[in-house]
Coordinates of C-alpha atoms and ligand atoms in Angstrom, one line a residue:
X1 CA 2.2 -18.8 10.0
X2 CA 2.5 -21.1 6.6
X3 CA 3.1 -24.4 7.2
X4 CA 2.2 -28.1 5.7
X5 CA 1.6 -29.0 9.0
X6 CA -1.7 -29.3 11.2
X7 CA -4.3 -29.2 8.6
X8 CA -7.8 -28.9 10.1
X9 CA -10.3 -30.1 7.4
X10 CA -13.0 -28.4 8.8
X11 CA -11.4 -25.2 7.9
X12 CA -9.9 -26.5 4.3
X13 CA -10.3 -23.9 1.7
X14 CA -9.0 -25.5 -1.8
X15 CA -7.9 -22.6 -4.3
X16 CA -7.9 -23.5 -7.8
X17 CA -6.7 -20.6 -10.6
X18 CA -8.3 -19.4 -13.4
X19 CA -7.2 -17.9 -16.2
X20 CA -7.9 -16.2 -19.8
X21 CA -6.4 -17.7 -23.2
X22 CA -6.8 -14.7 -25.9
X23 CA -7.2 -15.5 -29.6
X24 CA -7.6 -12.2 -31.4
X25 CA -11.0 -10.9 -30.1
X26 CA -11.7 -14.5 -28.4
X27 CA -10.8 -15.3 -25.0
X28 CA -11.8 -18.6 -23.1
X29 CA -11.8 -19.4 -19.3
X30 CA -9.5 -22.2 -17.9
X31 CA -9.1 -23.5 -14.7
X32 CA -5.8 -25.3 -13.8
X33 CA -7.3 -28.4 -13.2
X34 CA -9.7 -29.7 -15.2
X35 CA -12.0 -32.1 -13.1
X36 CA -13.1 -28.5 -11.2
X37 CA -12.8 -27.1 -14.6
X38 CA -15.9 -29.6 -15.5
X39 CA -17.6 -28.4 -12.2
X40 CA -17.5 -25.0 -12.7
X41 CA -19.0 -25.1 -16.4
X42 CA -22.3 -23.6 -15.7
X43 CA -20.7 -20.2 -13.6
X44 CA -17.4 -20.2 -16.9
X45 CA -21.1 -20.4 -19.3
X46 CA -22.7 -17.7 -16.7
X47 CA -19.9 -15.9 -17.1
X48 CA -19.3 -15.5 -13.2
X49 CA -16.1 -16.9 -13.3
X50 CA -14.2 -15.5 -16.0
X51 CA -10.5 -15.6 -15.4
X52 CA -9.9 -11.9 -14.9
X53 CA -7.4 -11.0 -12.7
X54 CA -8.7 -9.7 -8.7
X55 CA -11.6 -12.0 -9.8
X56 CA -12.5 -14.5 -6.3
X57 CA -15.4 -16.4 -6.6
X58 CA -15.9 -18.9 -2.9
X59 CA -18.1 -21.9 -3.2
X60 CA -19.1 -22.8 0.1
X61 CA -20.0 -26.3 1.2
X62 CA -18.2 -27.8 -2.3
X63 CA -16.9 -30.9 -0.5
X64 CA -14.7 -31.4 -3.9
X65 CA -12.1 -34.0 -3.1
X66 CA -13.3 -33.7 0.4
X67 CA -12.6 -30.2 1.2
X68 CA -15.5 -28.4 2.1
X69 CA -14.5 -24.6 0.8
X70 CA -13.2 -24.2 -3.2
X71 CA -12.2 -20.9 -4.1
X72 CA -11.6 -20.2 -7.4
X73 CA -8.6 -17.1 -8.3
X74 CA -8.5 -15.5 -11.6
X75 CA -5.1 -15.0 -13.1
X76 CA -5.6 -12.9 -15.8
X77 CA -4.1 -13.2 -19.6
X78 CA -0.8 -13.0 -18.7
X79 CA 0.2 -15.7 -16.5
X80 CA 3.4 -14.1 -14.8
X81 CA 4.7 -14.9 -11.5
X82 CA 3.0 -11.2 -10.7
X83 CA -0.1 -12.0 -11.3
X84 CA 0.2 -15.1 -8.6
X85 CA 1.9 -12.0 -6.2
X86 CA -1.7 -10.3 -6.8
X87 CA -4.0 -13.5 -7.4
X88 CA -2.3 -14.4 -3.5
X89 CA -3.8 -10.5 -2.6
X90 CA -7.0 -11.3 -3.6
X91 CA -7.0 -15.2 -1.9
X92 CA -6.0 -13.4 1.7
X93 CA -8.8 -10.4 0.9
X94 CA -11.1 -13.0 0.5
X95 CA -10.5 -15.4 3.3
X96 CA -11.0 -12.2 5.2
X97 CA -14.8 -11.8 4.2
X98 CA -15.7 -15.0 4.6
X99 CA -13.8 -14.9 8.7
X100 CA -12.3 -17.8 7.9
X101 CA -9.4 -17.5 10.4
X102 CA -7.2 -20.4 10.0
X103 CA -7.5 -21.4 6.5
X104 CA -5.7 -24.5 4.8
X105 CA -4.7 -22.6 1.5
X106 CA -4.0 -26.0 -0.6
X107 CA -2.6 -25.0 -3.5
X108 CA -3.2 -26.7 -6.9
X109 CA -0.6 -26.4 -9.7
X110 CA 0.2 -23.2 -10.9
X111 CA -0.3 -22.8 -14.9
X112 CA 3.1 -22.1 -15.9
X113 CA 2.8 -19.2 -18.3
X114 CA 5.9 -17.2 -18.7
X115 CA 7.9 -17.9 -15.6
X116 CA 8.3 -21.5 -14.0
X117 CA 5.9 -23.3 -11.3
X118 CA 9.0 -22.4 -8.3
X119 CA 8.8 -18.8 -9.0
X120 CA 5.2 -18.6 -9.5
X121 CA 5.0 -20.0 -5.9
X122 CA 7.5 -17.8 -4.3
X123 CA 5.5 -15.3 -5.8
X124 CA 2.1 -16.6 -4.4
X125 CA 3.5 -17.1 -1.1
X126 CA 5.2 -13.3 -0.8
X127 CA 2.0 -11.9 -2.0
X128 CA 0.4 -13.8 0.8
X129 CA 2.4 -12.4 3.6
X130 CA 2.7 -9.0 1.6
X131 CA -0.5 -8.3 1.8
X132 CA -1.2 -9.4 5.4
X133 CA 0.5 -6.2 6.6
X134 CA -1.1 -3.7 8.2
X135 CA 0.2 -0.8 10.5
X136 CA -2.1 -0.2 12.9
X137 CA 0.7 -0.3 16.2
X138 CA -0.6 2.9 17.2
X139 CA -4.8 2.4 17.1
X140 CA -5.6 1.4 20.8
X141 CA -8.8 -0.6 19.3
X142 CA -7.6 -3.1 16.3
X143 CA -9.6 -4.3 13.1
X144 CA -9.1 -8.4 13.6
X145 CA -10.5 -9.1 10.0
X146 CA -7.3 -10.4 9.0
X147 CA -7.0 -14.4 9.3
X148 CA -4.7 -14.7 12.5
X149 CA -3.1 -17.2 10.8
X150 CA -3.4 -19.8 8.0
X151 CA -1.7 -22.6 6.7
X152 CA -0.6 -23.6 2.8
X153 CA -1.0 -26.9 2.6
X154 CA 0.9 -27.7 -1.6
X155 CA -1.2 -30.5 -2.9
X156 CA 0.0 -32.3 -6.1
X157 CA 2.9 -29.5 -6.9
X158 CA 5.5 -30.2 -10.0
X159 CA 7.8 -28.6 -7.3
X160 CA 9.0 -31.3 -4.9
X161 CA 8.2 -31.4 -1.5
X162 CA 11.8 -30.2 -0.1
X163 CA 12.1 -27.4 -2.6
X164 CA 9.0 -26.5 -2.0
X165 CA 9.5 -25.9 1.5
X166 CA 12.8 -23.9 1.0
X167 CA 10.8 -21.7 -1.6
X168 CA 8.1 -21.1 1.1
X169 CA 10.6 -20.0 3.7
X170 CA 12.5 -17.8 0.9
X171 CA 9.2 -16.4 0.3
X172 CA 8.6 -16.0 3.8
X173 CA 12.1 -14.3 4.5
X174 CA 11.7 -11.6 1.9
X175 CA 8.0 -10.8 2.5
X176 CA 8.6 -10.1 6.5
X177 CA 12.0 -7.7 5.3
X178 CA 9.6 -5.9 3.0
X179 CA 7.1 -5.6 5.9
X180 CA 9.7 -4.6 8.3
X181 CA 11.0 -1.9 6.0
X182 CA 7.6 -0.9 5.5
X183 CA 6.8 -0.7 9.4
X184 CA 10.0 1.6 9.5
X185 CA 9.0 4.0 6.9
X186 CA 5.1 3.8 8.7
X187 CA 6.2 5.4 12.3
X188 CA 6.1 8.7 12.4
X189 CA 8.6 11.0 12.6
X190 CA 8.6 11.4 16.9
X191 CA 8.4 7.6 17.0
X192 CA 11.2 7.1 14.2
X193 CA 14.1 9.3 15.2
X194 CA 17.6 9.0 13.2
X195 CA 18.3 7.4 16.6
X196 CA 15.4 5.2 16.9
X197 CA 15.8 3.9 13.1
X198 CA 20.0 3.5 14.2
X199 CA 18.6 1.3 17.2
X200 CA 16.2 -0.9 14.6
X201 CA 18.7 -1.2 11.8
X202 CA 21.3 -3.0 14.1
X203 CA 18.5 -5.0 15.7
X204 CA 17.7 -6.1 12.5
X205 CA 21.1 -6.9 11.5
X206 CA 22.0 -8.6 14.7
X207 CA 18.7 -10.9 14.3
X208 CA 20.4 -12.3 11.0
X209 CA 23.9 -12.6 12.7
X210 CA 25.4 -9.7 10.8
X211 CA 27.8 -6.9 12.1
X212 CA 25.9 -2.6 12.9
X213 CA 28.2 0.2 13.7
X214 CA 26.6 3.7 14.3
X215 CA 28.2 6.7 14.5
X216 CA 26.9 9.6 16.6
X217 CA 26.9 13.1 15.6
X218 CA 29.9 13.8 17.0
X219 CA 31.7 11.0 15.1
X220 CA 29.5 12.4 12.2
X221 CA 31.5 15.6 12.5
X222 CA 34.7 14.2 12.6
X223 CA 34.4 11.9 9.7
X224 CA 34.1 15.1 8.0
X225 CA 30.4 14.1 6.7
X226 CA 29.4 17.9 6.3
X227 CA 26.5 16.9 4.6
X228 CA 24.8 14.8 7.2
X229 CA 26.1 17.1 9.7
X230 CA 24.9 20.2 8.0
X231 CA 21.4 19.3 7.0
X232 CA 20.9 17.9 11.3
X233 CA 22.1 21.1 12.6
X234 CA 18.5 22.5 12.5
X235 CA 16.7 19.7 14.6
X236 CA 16.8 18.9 18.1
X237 CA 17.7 15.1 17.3
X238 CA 20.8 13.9 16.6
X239 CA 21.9 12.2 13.3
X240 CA 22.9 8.8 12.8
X241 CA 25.2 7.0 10.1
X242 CA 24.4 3.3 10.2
X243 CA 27.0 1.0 8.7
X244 CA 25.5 -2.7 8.2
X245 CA 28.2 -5.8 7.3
X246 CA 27.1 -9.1 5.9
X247 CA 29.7 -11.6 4.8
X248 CA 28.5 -14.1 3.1
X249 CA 31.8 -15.2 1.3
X250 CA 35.6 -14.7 1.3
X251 CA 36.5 -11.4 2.9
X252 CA 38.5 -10.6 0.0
X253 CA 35.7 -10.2 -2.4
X254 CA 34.3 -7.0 -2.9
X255 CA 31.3 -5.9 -1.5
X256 CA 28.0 -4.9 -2.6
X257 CA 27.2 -2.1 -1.4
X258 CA 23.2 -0.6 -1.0
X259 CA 22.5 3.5 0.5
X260 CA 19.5 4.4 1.5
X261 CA 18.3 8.0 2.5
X262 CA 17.0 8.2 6.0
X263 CA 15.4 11.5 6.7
X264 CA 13.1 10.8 9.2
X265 CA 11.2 14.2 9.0
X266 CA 11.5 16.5 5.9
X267 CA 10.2 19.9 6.8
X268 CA 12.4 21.9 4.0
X269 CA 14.4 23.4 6.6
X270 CA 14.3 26.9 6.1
X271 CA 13.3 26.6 3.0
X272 CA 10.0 25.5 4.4
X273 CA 7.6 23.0 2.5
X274 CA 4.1 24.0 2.3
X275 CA 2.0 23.1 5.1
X276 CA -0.5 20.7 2.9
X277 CA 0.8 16.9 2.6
X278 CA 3.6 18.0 4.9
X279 CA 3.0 14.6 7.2
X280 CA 4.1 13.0 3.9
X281 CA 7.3 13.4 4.7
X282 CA 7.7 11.0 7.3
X283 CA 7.9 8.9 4.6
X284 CA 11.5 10.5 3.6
X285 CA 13.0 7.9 5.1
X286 CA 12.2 4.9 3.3
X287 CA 15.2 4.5 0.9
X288 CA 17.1 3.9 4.5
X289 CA 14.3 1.9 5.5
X290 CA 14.1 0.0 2.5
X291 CA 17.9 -0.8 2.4
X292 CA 17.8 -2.2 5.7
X293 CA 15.0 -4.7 4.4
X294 CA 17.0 -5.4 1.6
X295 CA 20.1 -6.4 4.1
X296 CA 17.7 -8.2 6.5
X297 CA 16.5 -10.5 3.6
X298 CA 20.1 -10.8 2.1
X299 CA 21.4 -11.9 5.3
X300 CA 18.4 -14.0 6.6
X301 CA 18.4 -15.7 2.9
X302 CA 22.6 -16.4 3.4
X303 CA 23.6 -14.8 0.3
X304 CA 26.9 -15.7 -0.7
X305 CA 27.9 -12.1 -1.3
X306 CA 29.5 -9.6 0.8
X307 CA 27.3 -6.6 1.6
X308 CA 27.3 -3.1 3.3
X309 CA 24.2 -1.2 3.6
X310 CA 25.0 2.5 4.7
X311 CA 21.8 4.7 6.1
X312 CA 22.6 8.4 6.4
X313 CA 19.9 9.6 8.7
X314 CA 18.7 12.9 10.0
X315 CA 15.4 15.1 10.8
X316 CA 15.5 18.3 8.6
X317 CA 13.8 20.9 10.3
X318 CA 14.2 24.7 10.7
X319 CA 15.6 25.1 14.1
X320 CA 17.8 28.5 14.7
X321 CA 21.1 26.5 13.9
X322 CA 20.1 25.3 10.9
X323 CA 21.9 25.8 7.7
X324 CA 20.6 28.8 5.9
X325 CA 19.9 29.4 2.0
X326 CA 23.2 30.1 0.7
X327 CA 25.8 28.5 3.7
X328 CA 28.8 26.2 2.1
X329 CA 29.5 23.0 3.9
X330 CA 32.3 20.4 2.5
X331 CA 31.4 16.7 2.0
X332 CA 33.5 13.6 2.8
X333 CA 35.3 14.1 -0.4
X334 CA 36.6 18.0 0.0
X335 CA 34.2 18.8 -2.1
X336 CA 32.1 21.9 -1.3
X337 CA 28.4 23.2 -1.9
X338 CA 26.0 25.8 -1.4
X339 CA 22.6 25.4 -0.3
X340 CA 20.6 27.3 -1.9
X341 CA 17.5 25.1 -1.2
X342 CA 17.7 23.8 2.0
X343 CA 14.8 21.7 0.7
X344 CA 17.0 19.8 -1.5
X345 CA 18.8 18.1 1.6
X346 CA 18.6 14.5 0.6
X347 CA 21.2 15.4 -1.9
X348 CA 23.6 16.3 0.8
X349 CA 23.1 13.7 3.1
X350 CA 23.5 11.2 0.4
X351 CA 26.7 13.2 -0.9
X352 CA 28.9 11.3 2.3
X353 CA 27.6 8.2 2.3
X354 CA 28.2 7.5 -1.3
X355 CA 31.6 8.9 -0.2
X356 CA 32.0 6.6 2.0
X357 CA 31.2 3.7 -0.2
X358 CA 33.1 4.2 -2.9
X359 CA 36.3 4.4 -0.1
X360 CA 35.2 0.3 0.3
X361 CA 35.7 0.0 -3.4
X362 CA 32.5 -2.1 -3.6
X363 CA 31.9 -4.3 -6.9
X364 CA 28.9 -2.2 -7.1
X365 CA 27.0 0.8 -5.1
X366 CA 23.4 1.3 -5.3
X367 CA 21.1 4.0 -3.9
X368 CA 17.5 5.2 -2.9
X369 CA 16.0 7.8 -1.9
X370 CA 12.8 9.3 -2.3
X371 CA 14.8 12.4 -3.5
X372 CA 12.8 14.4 -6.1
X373 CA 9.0 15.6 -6.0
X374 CA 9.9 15.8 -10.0
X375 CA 10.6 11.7 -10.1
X376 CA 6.7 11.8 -9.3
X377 CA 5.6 13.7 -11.6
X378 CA 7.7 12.0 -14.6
X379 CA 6.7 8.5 -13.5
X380 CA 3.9 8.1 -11.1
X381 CA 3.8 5.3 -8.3
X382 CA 4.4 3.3 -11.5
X383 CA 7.9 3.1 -11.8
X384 CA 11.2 3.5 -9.7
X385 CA 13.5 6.0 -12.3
X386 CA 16.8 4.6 -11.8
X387 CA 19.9 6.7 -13.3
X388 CA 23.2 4.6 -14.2
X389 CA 25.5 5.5 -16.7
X390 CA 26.4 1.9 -16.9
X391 CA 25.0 -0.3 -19.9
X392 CA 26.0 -3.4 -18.2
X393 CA 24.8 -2.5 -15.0
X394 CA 21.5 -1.1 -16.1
X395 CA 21.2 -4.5 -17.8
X396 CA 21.7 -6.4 -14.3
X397 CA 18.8 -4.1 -12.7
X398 CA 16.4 -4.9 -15.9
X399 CA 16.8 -8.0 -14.8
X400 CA 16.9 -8.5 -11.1
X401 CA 13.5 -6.2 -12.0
X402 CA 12.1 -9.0 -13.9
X403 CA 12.8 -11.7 -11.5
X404 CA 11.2 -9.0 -8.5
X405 CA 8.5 -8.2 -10.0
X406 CA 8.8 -4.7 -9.0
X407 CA 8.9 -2.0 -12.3
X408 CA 12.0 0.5 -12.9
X409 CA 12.5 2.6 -15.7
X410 CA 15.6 4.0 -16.8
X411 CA 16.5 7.5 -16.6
X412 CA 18.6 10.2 -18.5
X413 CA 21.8 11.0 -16.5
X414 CA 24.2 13.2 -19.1
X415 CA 27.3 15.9 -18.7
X416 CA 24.6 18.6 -19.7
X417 CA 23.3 17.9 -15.7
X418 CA 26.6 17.7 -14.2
X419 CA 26.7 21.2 -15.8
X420 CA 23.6 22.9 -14.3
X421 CA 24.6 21.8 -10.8
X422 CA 28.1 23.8 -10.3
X423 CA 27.9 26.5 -7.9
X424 CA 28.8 30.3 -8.2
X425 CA 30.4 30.8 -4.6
X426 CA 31.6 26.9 -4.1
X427 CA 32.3 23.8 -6.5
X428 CA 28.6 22.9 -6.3
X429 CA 25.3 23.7 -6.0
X430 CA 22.1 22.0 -4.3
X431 CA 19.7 23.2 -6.8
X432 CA 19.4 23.1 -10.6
X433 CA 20.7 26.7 -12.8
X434 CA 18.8 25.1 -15.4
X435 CA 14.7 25.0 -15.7
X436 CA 13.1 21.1 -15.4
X437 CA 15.0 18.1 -15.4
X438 CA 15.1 17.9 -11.7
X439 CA 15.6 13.8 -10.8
X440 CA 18.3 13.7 -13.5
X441 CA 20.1 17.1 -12.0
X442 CA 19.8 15.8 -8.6
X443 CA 21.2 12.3 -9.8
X444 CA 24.4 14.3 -11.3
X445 CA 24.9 16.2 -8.0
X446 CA 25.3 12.1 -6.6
X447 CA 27.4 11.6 -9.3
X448 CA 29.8 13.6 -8.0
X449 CA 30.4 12.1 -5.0
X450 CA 30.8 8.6 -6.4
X451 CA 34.4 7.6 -7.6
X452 CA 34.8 7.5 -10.9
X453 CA 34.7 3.5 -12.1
X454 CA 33.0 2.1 -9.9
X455 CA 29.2 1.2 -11.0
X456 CA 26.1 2.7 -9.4
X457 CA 22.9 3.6 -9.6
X458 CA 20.9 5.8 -8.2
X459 CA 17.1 5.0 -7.5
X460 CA 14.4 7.7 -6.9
X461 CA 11.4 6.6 -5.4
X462 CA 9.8 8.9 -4.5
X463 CA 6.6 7.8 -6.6
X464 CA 7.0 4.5 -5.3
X465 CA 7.7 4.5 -2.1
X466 CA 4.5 4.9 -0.3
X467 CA 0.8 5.3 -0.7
X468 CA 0.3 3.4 -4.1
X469 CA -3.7 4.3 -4.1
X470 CA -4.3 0.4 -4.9
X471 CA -2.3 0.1 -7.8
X472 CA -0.4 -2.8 -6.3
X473 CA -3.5 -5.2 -3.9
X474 CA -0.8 -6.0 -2.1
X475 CA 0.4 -3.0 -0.6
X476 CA -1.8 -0.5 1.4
X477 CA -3.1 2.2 -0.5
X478 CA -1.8 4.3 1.9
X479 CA 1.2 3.8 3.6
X480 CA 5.1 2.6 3.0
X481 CA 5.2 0.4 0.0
X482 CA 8.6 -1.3 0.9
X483 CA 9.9 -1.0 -2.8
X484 CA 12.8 -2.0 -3.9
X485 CA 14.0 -4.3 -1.3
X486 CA 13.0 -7.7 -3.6
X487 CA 14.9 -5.9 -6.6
X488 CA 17.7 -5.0 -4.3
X489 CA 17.6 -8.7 -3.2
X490 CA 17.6 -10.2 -6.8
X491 CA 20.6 -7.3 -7.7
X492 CA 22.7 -8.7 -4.9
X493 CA 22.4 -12.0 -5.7
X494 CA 22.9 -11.2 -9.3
X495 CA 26.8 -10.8 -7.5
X496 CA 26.8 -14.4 -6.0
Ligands
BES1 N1 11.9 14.6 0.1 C1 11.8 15.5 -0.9 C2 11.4 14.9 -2.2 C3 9.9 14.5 -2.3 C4 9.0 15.5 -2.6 C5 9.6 13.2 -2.2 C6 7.6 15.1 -2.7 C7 8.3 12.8 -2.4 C8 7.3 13.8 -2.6 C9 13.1 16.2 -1.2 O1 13.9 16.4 -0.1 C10 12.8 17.6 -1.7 O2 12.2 18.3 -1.0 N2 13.2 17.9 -2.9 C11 13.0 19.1 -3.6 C12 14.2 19.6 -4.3 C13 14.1 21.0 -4.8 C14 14.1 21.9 -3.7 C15 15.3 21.2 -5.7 C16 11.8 18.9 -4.6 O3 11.8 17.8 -5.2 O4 10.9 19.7 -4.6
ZN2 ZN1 13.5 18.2 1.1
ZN3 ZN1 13.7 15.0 1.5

């Protein structure tokens, strides 16, 4: 879809940025270049182009250095790589009003700001692709507003022409593995079975030359996962455990390894949700989902790391065989719990695979999961809460965050937690004794199934894992966000 190729002037759209300088109460309008600059002073005086950020203002018919469209993209105040990731949002929203359906983006020099021109363009081009998602597989009549396909033709970049190309293609790579994990965690829950996501997950990895393993319930069972295979007994479907391999360097390096929860369908079990918002919970599946973007792009990109990604999936539903309020099952590890919410199943299903991960003893294990209704009311779609007791690794997520653009804040994970989940008739219990606190409880039930000394982190995100409400103009304000796949990118290759 991008390309320097091909251009077709009649359709050339030239997209200049522009951007605020604050001094105190001042703030002046810049565009980064300053022939167009001189153009544009009459709408900078008229105030109709300020700088602000989601600001597009087209001039038609411009002919400015021969191209016959100039749209002009405010950045904002603070010129970080995302603010291009949104300014790119607003470029595609606009090429869609204006039906301009094969569009030469050619793209000026970025104003540097706080991160460099490369990043800056990654960012640009992600945001592009990003927001050019839509899930709309199922509508048997389609919207076609969105340009078919467009072009970015780089004019006059600091970035050469080769690295430009590879940073395109980077780009390009970890935009469609957001947008695949995002198509995942769209499908609803008849059209997304653990079996269905098993049969996508080792497409995926097969596409990028990697190895998939799945084991069936049965093989479930006698893996001694009686997590997984406690929390499926009350659907009709079948759990999954998807195992994904990607060398990218010598075998005898540790891996990375990345766990995603992949609950398809979260009824409650017999604990039954609520019936309002329940179709929500088709979106319980999107720390699995997100994880196997994460791989795709990790893979795709060649990252010379060596990396697992482990998807415990399963449909929790109330059938007559599910587990009841109260039943004991043993994990991977011997160690036993009690149920006493069998709404509080990603927990369980979790419980194994981490397990399971820490018998690879990785370099490093991180999960997500939209586990806790409580993470969303701490932090919003704001933030992902992760939970590490690891200074140094919580460092190494601060700053693949930075480099992703995608926010995190750190959570409390303390013995005080571990406390309030022990059980009374087993070792452990599913649900909190104590009163609140319910992320950081749930993160010290996953604690326990993680050997000791080996670093991880737990990610909950369920805040930020779907239906954003606009906050980010590149993802749909309703609908599977894809997050954490570009962190979980940037924290592999933090391992490289
Ligand atoms: N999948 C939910 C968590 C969730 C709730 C995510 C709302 C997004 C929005 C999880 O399985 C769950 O139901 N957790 C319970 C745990 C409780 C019973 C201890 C919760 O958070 O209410
Ligand atoms: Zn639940
Ligand atoms: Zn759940």
């Amino acid at each position: 879809m991008l390309s320097k190729k091909g251009v077709r002037p009649s359709s050339q759209v030239s997209v200049y940025f522009s951007f605020q300088k604050k001094k105190g109460e001042q703030s002046t309008t810049h565009v980064n270049s300053s022939a167009v600059q001189k153009l544009l002073k009459n709408s900078i005086d008229a105030k109709i182009v300020t700088g602000k950020a989601k600001e597009a203002v087209l001039f038609r018919e411009t002919q400015w250095e021969g191209v016959p469209t100039t749209l002009v993209v405010g950045l904002g105040s603070e010129l970080t790589h995302e603010s291009y990731r949104q300014a790119a949002a607003t470029v595609l929203k606009s090429l869609k009003t204006t039906k301009c359906k094969d569009a030469n983006i050619i793209l000026q020099d970025t104003p540097a700001g706080d991160s460099d021109h490369s990043r800056n363009l990654l960012a640009f081009v992600e945001g592009l692709y990003l927001a050019n998602y839509k899930y709309d597989e199922l509508k048997t009549k389609k919207n076609d507003s969105t340009p078919e396909g467009f072009t970015l033709h780089l004019v006059s970049g600091k970035t050469t022409d080769r690295k430009a190309d590879s940073l395109v293609n980077q780009a390009k790579i970890i935009a469609e593995s957001v947008n695949l994990a995002r198509r995942l965690g769209d499908t609803p829950g008849n059209l997304m079975t653990p079996r269905i996501l098993a049969d996508e997950a080792v497409a995926a990895a097969q596409s990028a030359g990697a190895k998939a393993t799945v084991w069936d319930k049965k093989r479930i069972e006698k893996e001694k996962m009686g997590g997984l295979f406690g929390v499926a007994q009350g659907s009709h479907q079948e759990p999954r455990f998807i195992i994904l391999e990607y060398r990218g360097t010598a075998a005898s390096k540790k891996p990375v390894v990345l766990v995603g929860k992949g609950l398809t369908f979260d009824s409650g079990g017999i604990s039954l949700k609520p019936g309002a918002s329940m179709e929500e919970m088709k979106f319980d599946k999107c720390g699995g989902c997100n994880v196997i973007g994460a791989f795709l792009a990790a893979a795709r990109l060649k990252l010379k790391v060596n990396l697992v990604a482990l998807i415990p999936s399963s449909e929790n539903m109330p059938g007559g065989a599910a587990t009841k309020p109260g039943d004991v099952h043993r994990a991977r590890n011997g160690k036993t719990f009690e149920v006493n919410n069998t709404d509080a199943e990603g927990r369980l299903i979790l419980a194994d695979a981490l397990c399971y991960a820490s018998e690879l003893q990785p370099v490093a294990i991180f999960d997500a999961a939209t586990l806790t209704g409580a993470m969303v009311v701490a932090l919003g779609n704001v933030h992902s809460g992760y939970f590490t007791r690891n200074d140094q690794l919580s460092g190494r997520i601060q700053k693949a965050s930075a480099l992703s653009g995608e926010l995190v804040w750190r959570m409390p994970l303390t013995d005080a937690h571990v406390e309030d989940m022990k059980g009374t008739y087993a070792d452990l219990s599913n649900v909190s004794a104590g009163k609140g606190a319910g992320s950081a409880t749930a993160a010290a039930f996953l604690e326990q199934f993680v050997e000791k000394g080996i670093p991880w982190a737990h990610f909950d995100i369920a805040g930020t894992a779907w239906s954003l409400g606009g906050r980010l103009n590149y993802c749909a304000s309703k609908g599977a966000s894809g997050s954490l796949v570009r962190t979980f990118v940037e924290l592999a290759r933090s391992y490289e």
